[in-house]
Short mmCIF file of C-alpha atoms in Angstrom, two decimals:
data_model
loop_
_atom_site.label_atom_id
_atom_site.label_comp_id
_atom_site.label_asym_id
_atom_site.label_seq_id
_atom_site.Cartn_x
_atom_site.Cartn_y
_atom_site.Cartn_z
CA LEU A 82 0.06 -0.04 0.04
CA PHE A 83 2.76 2.37 0.78
CA ILE A 84 4.78 1.37 -2.48
CA GLN A 85 1.44 2.34 -4.65
CA PHE A 86 1.26 5.63 -2.51
CA GLU A 87 4.81 6.36 -3.61
CA LYS A 88 4.34 5.70 -7.08
CA ILE A 89 1.44 8.26 -7.07
CA ASN A 90 2.52 11.88 -7.95
CA LEU A 91 0.67 13.68 -5.10
CA LYS A 92 1.45 17.42 -6.08
CA LYS A 93 -0.60 16.46 -9.30
CA MET A 94 -3.74 15.10 -7.24
CA LYS A 95 -6.23 17.46 -6.36
CA LEU A 96 -8.04 15.62 -3.16
CA SER A 97 -11.05 16.99 -1.70
CA LYS A 98 -11.73 17.06 2.17
CA LYS A 99 -14.07 14.36 1.90
CA SER A 100 -11.69 12.34 0.11
CA VAL A 101 -8.85 12.79 2.50
CA ILE A 102 -11.32 11.72 5.44
CA SER A 103 -12.33 8.79 3.33
CA ILE A 104 -8.79 7.42 2.96
CA PHE A 105 -7.83 8.03 6.16
CA VAL A 106 -11.06 6.06 7.77
CA LEU A 107 -9.98 3.47 5.35
CA LEU A 108 -6.26 2.76 6.65
CA ILE A 109 -7.68 3.05 10.10
CA GLN A 110 -10.18 -0.08 9.71
CA MET A 111 -7.84 -2.17 7.55
CA PRO A 112 -6.66 -4.18 10.52
CA LEU A 113 -10.55 -4.86 11.35
CA PHE A 114 -10.78 -6.76 7.89
CA ALA A 115 -10.29 -10.70 8.06
CA GLN A 116 -6.88 -11.60 7.37
CA ASN A 117 -5.44 -14.55 6.29
CA ILE A 118 -4.35 -17.17 8.99
CA THR A 119 -3.00 -20.90 8.75
CA LEU A 120 -3.84 -23.44 11.67
CA GLU A 121 0.09 -23.36 12.79
CA GLN A 122 -0.34 -19.65 13.32
CA ALA A 123 -3.81 -19.94 14.82
CA LEU A 124 -2.63 -22.12 17.60
CA GLU A 125 0.51 -20.23 18.22
CA MET A 126 -1.83 -17.12 18.87
CA ALA A 127 -4.40 -19.31 20.77
CA ASP A 128 -0.99 -20.46 23.09
CA LYS A 129 -0.16 -16.67 23.64
CA ASN A 130 -3.29 -15.06 24.03
CA ASN A 131 -6.47 -17.21 24.78
CA LEU A 132 -7.98 -16.32 28.13
CA SER A 133 -8.80 -19.91 29.39
CA ILE A 134 -5.23 -20.40 28.96
CA LYS A 135 -3.86 -17.21 30.90
CA SER A 136 -5.95 -18.08 33.66
CA ASN A 137 -4.30 -21.24 34.15
CA GLU A 138 -0.80 -19.80 33.51
CA LEU A 139 -1.79 -16.91 36.38
CA LEU A 140 -2.85 -20.17 38.66
CA GLU A 141 0.46 -21.68 37.95
CA SER A 142 2.66 -18.49 38.79
CA TYR A 143 0.42 -18.45 42.19
CA GLN A 144 1.23 -22.11 43.07
CA ALA A 145 4.93 -21.13 42.23
CA LYS A 146 5.05 -18.18 44.29
CA LYS A 147 3.45 -20.14 47.27
CA LYS A 148 6.02 -22.76 47.20
CA ALA A 149 7.92 -20.56 49.70
CA SER A 150 5.03 -20.64 52.52
CA TYR A 151 6.03 -23.90 53.43
CA LEU A 152 8.57 -22.38 56.13
CA ASN A 153 5.46 -21.02 58.30
CA ILE A 154 6.67 -20.58 61.80
CA PRO A 155 4.55 -19.34 64.53
CA GLN A 156 5.11 -15.88 65.93
CA ALA A 157 7.57 -15.31 69.05
CA ASN A 158 6.06 -14.87 72.11
CA LEU A 159 7.22 -11.75 74.33
CA THR A 160 6.49 -11.83 77.86
CA THR A 161 6.93 -9.21 80.74
CA GLU A 162 6.45 -9.78 84.51
CA LEU A 163 7.02 -6.84 87.33
CA GLY A 164 6.41 -6.95 90.89
CA GLN A 165 7.28 -8.99 93.68
CA ILE A 166 8.31 -12.03 91.59
CA ASN A 167 10.62 -13.57 93.97
CA THR A 168 11.09 -11.88 97.02
CA ALA A 169 9.72 -8.78 98.42
CA ALA A 170 11.59 -6.54 96.55
CA PHE A 171 10.25 -5.06 93.37
CA ASP A 172 11.81 -6.90 90.58
CA ASN A 173 11.27 -7.16 86.38
CA LYS A 174 11.45 -10.23 84.42
CA PHE A 175 11.37 -10.20 80.31
CA GLY A 176 11.06 -13.38 78.10
CA ILE A 177 11.13 -14.56 74.43
CA THR A 178 9.49 -17.99 73.24
CA GLN A 179 9.64 -19.31 69.88
CA SER A 180 7.70 -22.48 69.18
CA ILE A 181 8.35 -24.51 65.65
CA ASN A 182 6.83 -27.52 64.40
CA PHE A 183 8.95 -30.63 64.32
CA PRO A 184 11.47 -30.20 60.73
CA ALA A 185 9.77 -33.01 59.15
CA VAL A 186 6.52 -31.19 59.09
CA TYR A 187 8.51 -28.45 57.33
CA SER A 188 10.04 -30.55 54.83
CA ASN A 189 6.58 -32.54 54.10
CA GLN A 190 4.83 -29.12 53.57
CA LYS A 191 7.37 -27.95 50.90
CA LYS A 192 6.94 -31.33 49.09
CA VAL A 193 3.04 -31.05 48.74
CA LEU A 194 3.79 -27.35 47.63
CA GLU A 195 5.79 -28.25 45.13
CA GLN A 196 3.17 -31.01 43.92
CA GLU A 197 0.66 -28.18 43.71
CA TRP A 198 2.90 -26.25 41.43
CA GLN A 199 3.22 -29.27 39.38
CA LYS A 200 -0.03 -29.74 39.13
CA ALA A 201 -0.70 -26.43 38.02
CA ILE A 202 1.99 -26.78 35.32
CA THR A 203 -0.08 -30.04 33.78
CA GLN A 204 -3.13 -28.15 34.21
CA THR A 205 -1.96 -25.36 31.96
CA LYS A 206 -0.95 -28.14 29.19
CA LEU A 207 -4.36 -29.82 29.51
CA SER A 208 -5.92 -26.54 29.07
CA LYS A 209 -3.58 -25.83 25.92
CA ILE A 210 -4.22 -29.25 24.19
CA GLU A 211 -8.21 -28.46 24.81
CA THR A 212 -8.18 -24.97 23.33
CA GLY A 213 -6.26 -26.40 20.56
CA LYS A 214 -8.72 -28.67 19.95
CA LEU A 215 -11.46 -26.12 19.84
CA VAL A 216 -9.20 -23.81 17.75
CA THR A 217 -8.79 -26.92 15.06
CA GLN A 218 -12.43 -27.49 15.02
CA ILE A 219 -13.59 -24.05 14.25
CA PHE A 220 -10.53 -23.58 11.70
CA TYR A 221 -11.97 -26.63 9.54
CA GLN A 222 -15.09 -25.84 10.29
CA ILE A 223 -14.59 -22.26 8.48
CA LEU A 224 -12.55 -24.16 5.78
CA LEU A 225 -15.44 -26.57 4.74
CA LEU A 226 -18.10 -23.88 5.10
CA ASN A 227 -16.24 -21.76 2.82
CA GLU A 228 -16.24 -24.55 0.33
CA GLN A 229 -19.71 -25.41 0.74
CA LYS A 230 -20.70 -21.80 -0.05
CA LYS A 231 -18.47 -22.26 -3.35
CA ILE A 232 -20.81 -24.91 -4.55
CA LEU A 233 -24.11 -23.65 -3.15
CA SER A 234 -23.20 -20.31 -5.11
CA LYS A 235 -22.93 -22.23 -8.40
CA THR A 236 -26.21 -24.21 -7.56
CA ASN A 237 -27.63 -20.51 -6.95
CA THR A 238 -26.54 -19.04 -10.03
CA LEU A 239 -28.03 -22.24 -12.28
CA TYR A 240 -31.27 -21.68 -10.58
CA ALA A 241 -30.90 -17.97 -10.99
CA GLU A 242 -30.77 -18.93 -14.88
CA PHE A 243 -33.44 -21.37 -14.52
CA LEU A 244 -35.97 -18.66 -13.11
CA GLU A 245 -35.27 -16.22 -15.51
CA LYS A 246 -35.69 -18.42 -18.55
CA SER A 247 -39.03 -19.64 -16.62
CA LYS A 248 -40.18 -16.09 -16.42
CA LEU A 249 -39.28 -15.48 -20.36
CA ARG A 250 -41.28 -18.41 -21.59
CA PHE A 251 -44.20 -17.38 -19.34
CA GLU A 252 -44.26 -14.23 -20.56
CA LYS A 253 -43.68 -15.52 -23.92
CA GLY A 254 -46.73 -18.24 -23.68
CA ALA A 255 -44.21 -21.25 -23.83
CA GLY A 256 -44.72 -22.37 -20.22
CA ASN A 257 -46.90 -22.29 -17.26
CA ILE A 258 -47.59 -20.84 -13.94
CA LEU A 259 -46.60 -24.20 -12.52
CA GLU A 260 -43.45 -24.05 -14.15
CA LYS A 261 -42.55 -20.43 -13.02
CA THR A 262 -43.61 -21.23 -9.31
CA THR A 263 -41.36 -24.47 -9.20
CA ALA A 264 -38.56 -22.14 -10.29
CA GLU A 265 -38.92 -19.17 -7.95
CA VAL A 266 -39.37 -21.75 -5.03
CA GLN A 267 -36.43 -23.71 -6.26
CA TYR A 268 -34.63 -20.14 -6.01
CA GLU A 269 -35.68 -18.80 -3.02
CA ASN A 270 -35.12 -22.35 -1.28
CA ILE A 271 -31.07 -22.32 -2.39
CA SER A 272 -30.73 -18.35 -1.63
CA ASN A 273 -32.13 -19.10 1.84
CA GLN A 274 -29.56 -22.19 2.35
CA LEU A 275 -26.82 -19.57 0.85
CA LYS A 276 -27.76 -16.88 3.73
CA TRP A 277 -28.01 -19.52 6.43
CA LEU A 278 -24.28 -20.59 5.53
CA GLU A 279 -22.97 -17.13 5.23
CA ASN A 280 -24.21 -16.55 8.89
CA GLU A 281 -23.09 -19.69 10.07
CA ILE A 282 -19.50 -18.34 8.63
CA ASP A 283 -19.73 -15.29 10.31
CA LEU A 284 -20.43 -16.99 13.75
CA ALA A 285 -17.65 -19.23 13.44
CA GLU A 286 -15.40 -16.35 12.60
CA ILE A 287 -16.58 -14.68 15.78
CA GLN A 288 -15.63 -17.92 17.84
CA LEU A 289 -12.19 -18.45 16.33
CA GLN A 290 -11.73 -14.46 17.27
CA TRP A 291 -13.02 -14.93 20.74
CA LEU A 292 -10.57 -17.97 21.00
CA LEU A 293 -7.44 -16.25 19.70
CA HIS A 294 -8.77 -13.13 21.93
CA SER A 295 -8.10 -10.71 18.92
CA ASP A 296 -9.83 -7.88 17.82
CA ILE A 297 -9.21 -9.07 14.28
CA LYS A 298 -11.28 -11.37 12.20
CA TYR A 299 -9.13 -14.28 10.64
CA ASN A 300 -9.82 -16.08 7.19
CA PRO A 301 -8.46 -19.80 8.03
CA MET A 302 -5.95 -20.85 5.15
CA ALA A 303 -5.14 -24.53 4.26
CA ALA A 304 -4.09 -26.66 1.31
CA ASP A 305 -6.74 -28.75 1.95
CA PHE A 306 -10.28 -28.94 4.16
CA ILE A 307 -10.11 -32.52 5.16
CA ILE A 308 -7.60 -33.57 8.02
CA ASP A 309 -5.45 -36.67 7.12
CA LEU A 310 -4.07 -38.90 9.95
CA GLY A 311 -2.00 -41.08 7.96
CA LEU A 312 -1.35 -44.36 9.65
CA LEU A 313 -2.49 -44.77 13.24
CA SER A 314 -1.85 -47.18 15.92
CA ASN A 315 -4.18 -49.37 17.31
CA GLU A 316 -3.39 -48.81 20.58
CA ILE A 317 -3.16 -45.50 22.63
CA THR A 318 -0.53 -44.76 25.28
CA THR A 319 -2.40 -43.19 27.82
CA GLU A 320 0.24 -42.17 30.37
CA ASN A 321 1.24 -39.46 28.09
CA HIS A 322 -1.96 -37.54 28.27
CA PRO A 323 -2.26 -34.60 30.24
CA VAL A 324 -5.60 -36.19 32.23
CA ILE A 325 -3.79 -39.30 33.15
CA GLN A 326 -0.67 -37.24 34.08
CA LEU A 327 -2.76 -34.99 36.37
CA SER A 328 -4.47 -37.78 37.89
CA SER A 329 -0.77 -39.53 38.80
CA GLN A 330 0.08 -36.12 40.12
CA GLU A 331 -3.24 -35.92 42.30
CA ILE A 332 -2.16 -39.62 43.73
CA GLU A 333 1.28 -38.42 44.39
CA GLN A 334 -0.08 -35.41 46.04
CA SER A 335 -2.37 -37.27 48.49
CA LYS A 336 0.70 -39.75 49.55
CA LEU A 337 2.49 -36.55 50.26
CA GLN A 338 -0.27 -34.93 52.23
CA VAL A 339 -0.66 -38.47 54.34
CA ARG A 340 3.28 -38.24 55.24
CA LEU A 341 2.50 -34.52 56.11
CA GLU A 342 -0.43 -35.63 58.35
CA LYS A 343 1.58 -38.19 60.15
CA SER A 344 4.61 -35.82 60.72
CA LYS A 345 2.28 -33.56 62.71
CA LEU A 346 2.14 -36.32 65.40
CA LEU A 347 5.79 -35.33 66.12
CA PRO A 348 6.54 -33.39 69.12
CA ASP A 349 6.47 -29.39 68.51
CA LEU A 350 9.86 -27.99 69.77
CA SER A 351 10.03 -24.31 71.67
CA LEU A 352 13.03 -22.39 72.87
CA SER A 353 12.83 -19.73 75.40
CA TYR A 354 14.84 -16.83 77.01
CA TYR A 355 14.61 -14.95 80.17
CA ASN A 356 16.24 -11.84 81.75
CA GLN A 357 15.52 -10.84 85.10
CA SER A 358 16.51 -8.82 88.28
CA PHE A 359 17.20 -10.26 91.99
CA ARG A 360 17.45 -6.72 93.73
CA GLU A 361 17.37 -8.42 96.86
CA ILE A 362 20.53 -10.58 96.29
CA ASP A 363 22.19 -7.71 94.16
CA GLN A 364 21.90 -5.71 91.54
CA HIS A 365 22.81 -7.84 88.47
CA ARG A 366 20.44 -9.39 86.17
CA TYR A 367 19.98 -13.11 85.62
CA ASN A 368 19.81 -15.34 82.41
CA VAL A 369 17.80 -18.39 81.90
CA VAL A 370 17.14 -20.49 78.77
CA ALA A 371 14.68 -23.20 78.49
CA ILE A 372 14.04 -25.87 75.99
CA GLY A 373 10.44 -27.55 75.57
CA ILE A 374 9.30 -30.52 73.88
CA GLY A 375 5.29 -30.37 72.89
CA VAL A 376 4.19 -34.23 73.42
CA PRO A 377 1.21 -34.91 71.45
CA ILE A 378 -1.45 -36.80 73.97
CA PHE A 379 -4.88 -36.27 71.90
CA THR A 380 -4.32 -37.47 68.78
CA SER A 381 -7.48 -39.01 67.91
CA GLY A 382 -8.40 -36.11 65.51
CA GLN A 383 -5.19 -35.86 63.51
CA LYS A 384 -5.21 -39.53 63.04
CA ALA A 385 -8.83 -39.38 61.59
CA ASN A 386 -7.04 -36.92 59.09
CA ILE A 387 -4.64 -39.50 58.18
CA LYS A 388 -6.95 -42.27 57.66
CA ALA A 389 -9.04 -39.65 55.42
CA GLU A 390 -6.03 -38.71 53.46
CA GLN A 391 -5.23 -42.34 52.79
CA GLN A 392 -8.64 -43.04 51.78
CA LYS A 393 -8.45 -40.30 49.22
CA ILE A 394 -5.38 -42.24 47.65
CA ALA A 395 -7.68 -45.19 46.97
CA PHE A 396 -9.96 -42.63 45.50
CA TYR A 397 -7.57 -40.95 42.85
CA GLU A 398 -6.14 -44.64 41.97
CA ASN A 399 -9.80 -45.54 40.93
CA GLU A 400 -10.13 -42.18 39.27
CA GLN A 401 -6.96 -42.66 37.39
CA LEU A 402 -8.32 -46.14 36.19
CA VAL A 403 -11.51 -44.79 34.92
CA LYS A 404 -9.99 -42.27 33.16
CA LYS A 405 -7.44 -44.69 31.56
CA ALA A 406 -10.36 -47.00 30.39
CA GLN A 407 -12.40 -43.95 28.74
CA LEU A 408 -9.46 -42.92 27.03
CA GLU A 409 -8.81 -46.01 25.71
CA THR A 410 -12.38 -46.68 24.79
CA GLU A 411 -12.68 -43.17 22.95
CA TYR A 412 -10.01 -43.73 20.96
CA ARG A 413 -10.75 -47.36 20.08
CA SER A 414 -14.38 -45.98 19.10
CA ALA A 415 -12.74 -43.03 17.25
CA LEU A 416 -10.33 -45.02 15.32
CA GLY A 417 -13.30 -47.52 14.12
CA SER A 418 -15.33 -44.02 13.01
CA TYR A 419 -12.42 -42.48 11.53
CA GLN A 420 -11.64 -45.59 9.21
CA MET A 421 -15.15 -45.68 8.23
CA GLN A 422 -15.88 -42.14 7.47
CA LYS A 423 -12.76 -42.00 5.56
CA ALA A 424 -13.88 -44.68 3.20
CA ILE A 425 -17.17 -43.00 2.95
CA VAL A 426 -15.42 -39.77 1.78
CA GLU A 427 -13.10 -41.42 -0.41
CA SER A 428 -16.24 -42.94 -2.15
CA PHE A 429 -17.57 -39.99 -2.78
CA GLN A 430 -14.24 -38.38 -4.21
CA ASN A 431 -13.73 -41.50 -6.59
CA LYS A 432 -17.15 -41.95 -7.63
CA GLN A 433 -20.31 -39.82 -6.59
CA LEU A 434 -18.81 -36.51 -6.82
CA SER A 435 -18.21 -36.78 -10.32
CA GLN A 436 -21.74 -38.41 -10.94
CA ALA A 437 -23.18 -35.20 -9.51
CA GLU A 438 -21.41 -33.23 -12.05
CA GLN A 439 -22.45 -35.61 -14.53
CA ILE A 440 -26.07 -35.16 -13.53
CA PHE A 441 -25.80 -31.15 -13.76
CA LYS A 442 -24.06 -31.34 -17.10
CA THR A 443 -26.74 -33.94 -18.70
CA ALA A 444 -29.60 -32.30 -16.92
CA LYS A 445 -28.81 -28.95 -18.39
CA GLU A 446 -28.36 -30.65 -21.92
CA GLN A 447 -31.52 -32.60 -22.10
CA PHE A 448 -33.46 -29.60 -20.71
CA ALA A 449 -32.21 -27.73 -23.50
CA ASN A 450 -32.76 -30.31 -26.22
CA GLY A 451 -36.39 -30.70 -24.78
CA GLU A 452 -35.66 -34.06 -23.86
CA ILE A 453 -36.99 -33.68 -20.09
CA ASN A 454 -39.55 -31.08 -18.67
CA TYR A 455 -38.68 -28.67 -15.88
CA LEU A 456 -39.65 -31.14 -13.18
CA ASP A 457 -37.29 -33.72 -14.37
CA TRP A 458 -34.84 -30.79 -14.30
CA VAL A 459 -35.75 -29.83 -10.85
CA LEU A 460 -35.15 -33.47 -9.64
CA LEU A 461 -32.14 -34.44 -11.46
CA ASN A 462 -30.40 -31.12 -10.05
CA ASN A 463 -31.72 -31.52 -6.49
CA GLN A 464 -30.28 -35.08 -6.41
CA ALA A 465 -26.94 -33.94 -7.50
CA THR A 466 -27.18 -31.13 -4.95
CA GLN A 467 -27.94 -33.54 -2.16
CA ILE A 468 -24.79 -35.81 -3.07
CA GLN A 469 -22.54 -32.67 -2.64
CA THR A 470 -24.35 -31.95 0.51
CA ASN A 471 -23.83 -35.42 1.74
CA TYR A 472 -20.08 -35.06 0.84
CA TYR A 473 -19.45 -32.37 3.08
CA GLN A 474 -21.47 -33.74 5.96
CA ALA A 475 -19.12 -36.96 5.31
CA VAL A 476 -15.94 -34.75 5.47
CA ALA A 477 -17.31 -32.34 8.38
CA GLN A 478 -17.89 -36.12 10.55
CA LEU A 479 -14.32 -36.88 9.56
CA ASN A 480 -12.93 -34.07 10.62
CA GLN A 481 -14.49 -34.15 13.68
CA THR A 482 -13.32 -37.50 14.37
CA ALA A 483 -9.72 -36.97 13.68
CA ILE A 484 -9.42 -33.83 15.72
CA THR A 485 -10.85 -36.30 18.59
CA ILE A 486 -8.02 -38.60 17.80
CA LEU A 487 -5.43 -35.81 17.91
CA TYR A 488 -6.66 -34.75 21.13
CA LEU A 489 -6.76 -38.33 22.82
CA ILE A 490 -3.29 -38.62 21.32
CA SER A 491 -2.09 -35.39 22.91
CA LYS A 492 -1.54 -33.66 19.37
#
């Protein structure tokens, strides 16, 4: 754009104030128009800008900072005594006491917080994969809708020509009202489908814009609107999926929590220092150091916490088995569906789509030669249009299954 401006001799041009304002507004609004974007670019942008991912990254940052809170030592206790403490003389006594948990408590607390941070990291990873799945779905949905729009636009043009010919035939008395009405109904039907399709494209672009958290609308670009996964394994390694990794971390955290609760049964430690006067004896001050150990006597409540945490381990282990079985079942089901749907799409590509084009061509020639009437023409064209519609529906199902498989194998 700037190169084009450089080629223009502005001195020879006389621009009105209105023209200058129009050009200025156009330059401002240029970023608002849809821009082309590839799937790789869309996924990269989603990783950086998506609000759900940002929320998980903020939680990850919070857990990273919280790790330092493991060393939570109670406040020191300061005491003062004034009066006749030991004798009839007026004395004073100052003391400071610091209590701490047994060192194993802090060590175990640190491990628990470290595991919380690792869980947050895995949750962010899972959020990126889930967001990537949504972006890929919308991306290929827009590609497919645009392809459908191209075909439907051709069909719309075909019926528009048929309508004009029907009106002309009716005006010249060669056609009847039924032919003209049929042409109008068919044209209106295709036009409504085209409007609906354009609205679906707009809605999908808005969804993609929201997922990318951008002020700009994007137009997906790809070499093909069909996702080809190539060769796939019959088995899935569930341990690599963030859902299972997160489940394993929950189990490990529960085990660490059990250790933490057990360590709380260990005695607390305390260290005290006192300084006091004995004026009846002399003017010196006397120092005392005391070491204390807090012995747990009533432990039923804490032992109940330990049993509860142990039960939580069993719960998370069972949940992991459920999630593994679910992923494996979904993968086998998706794999079978993908192979079947791929065969259906290939059947359309190798046979039915070419047959639909042949129907369009033959119907047009025979109708022009008077070999078939307008009702036969409409019937044949609707049949060919339905084949194309079924093809795109099959592609949509194939893409959806492929995206599910990519999610299950963490890609």
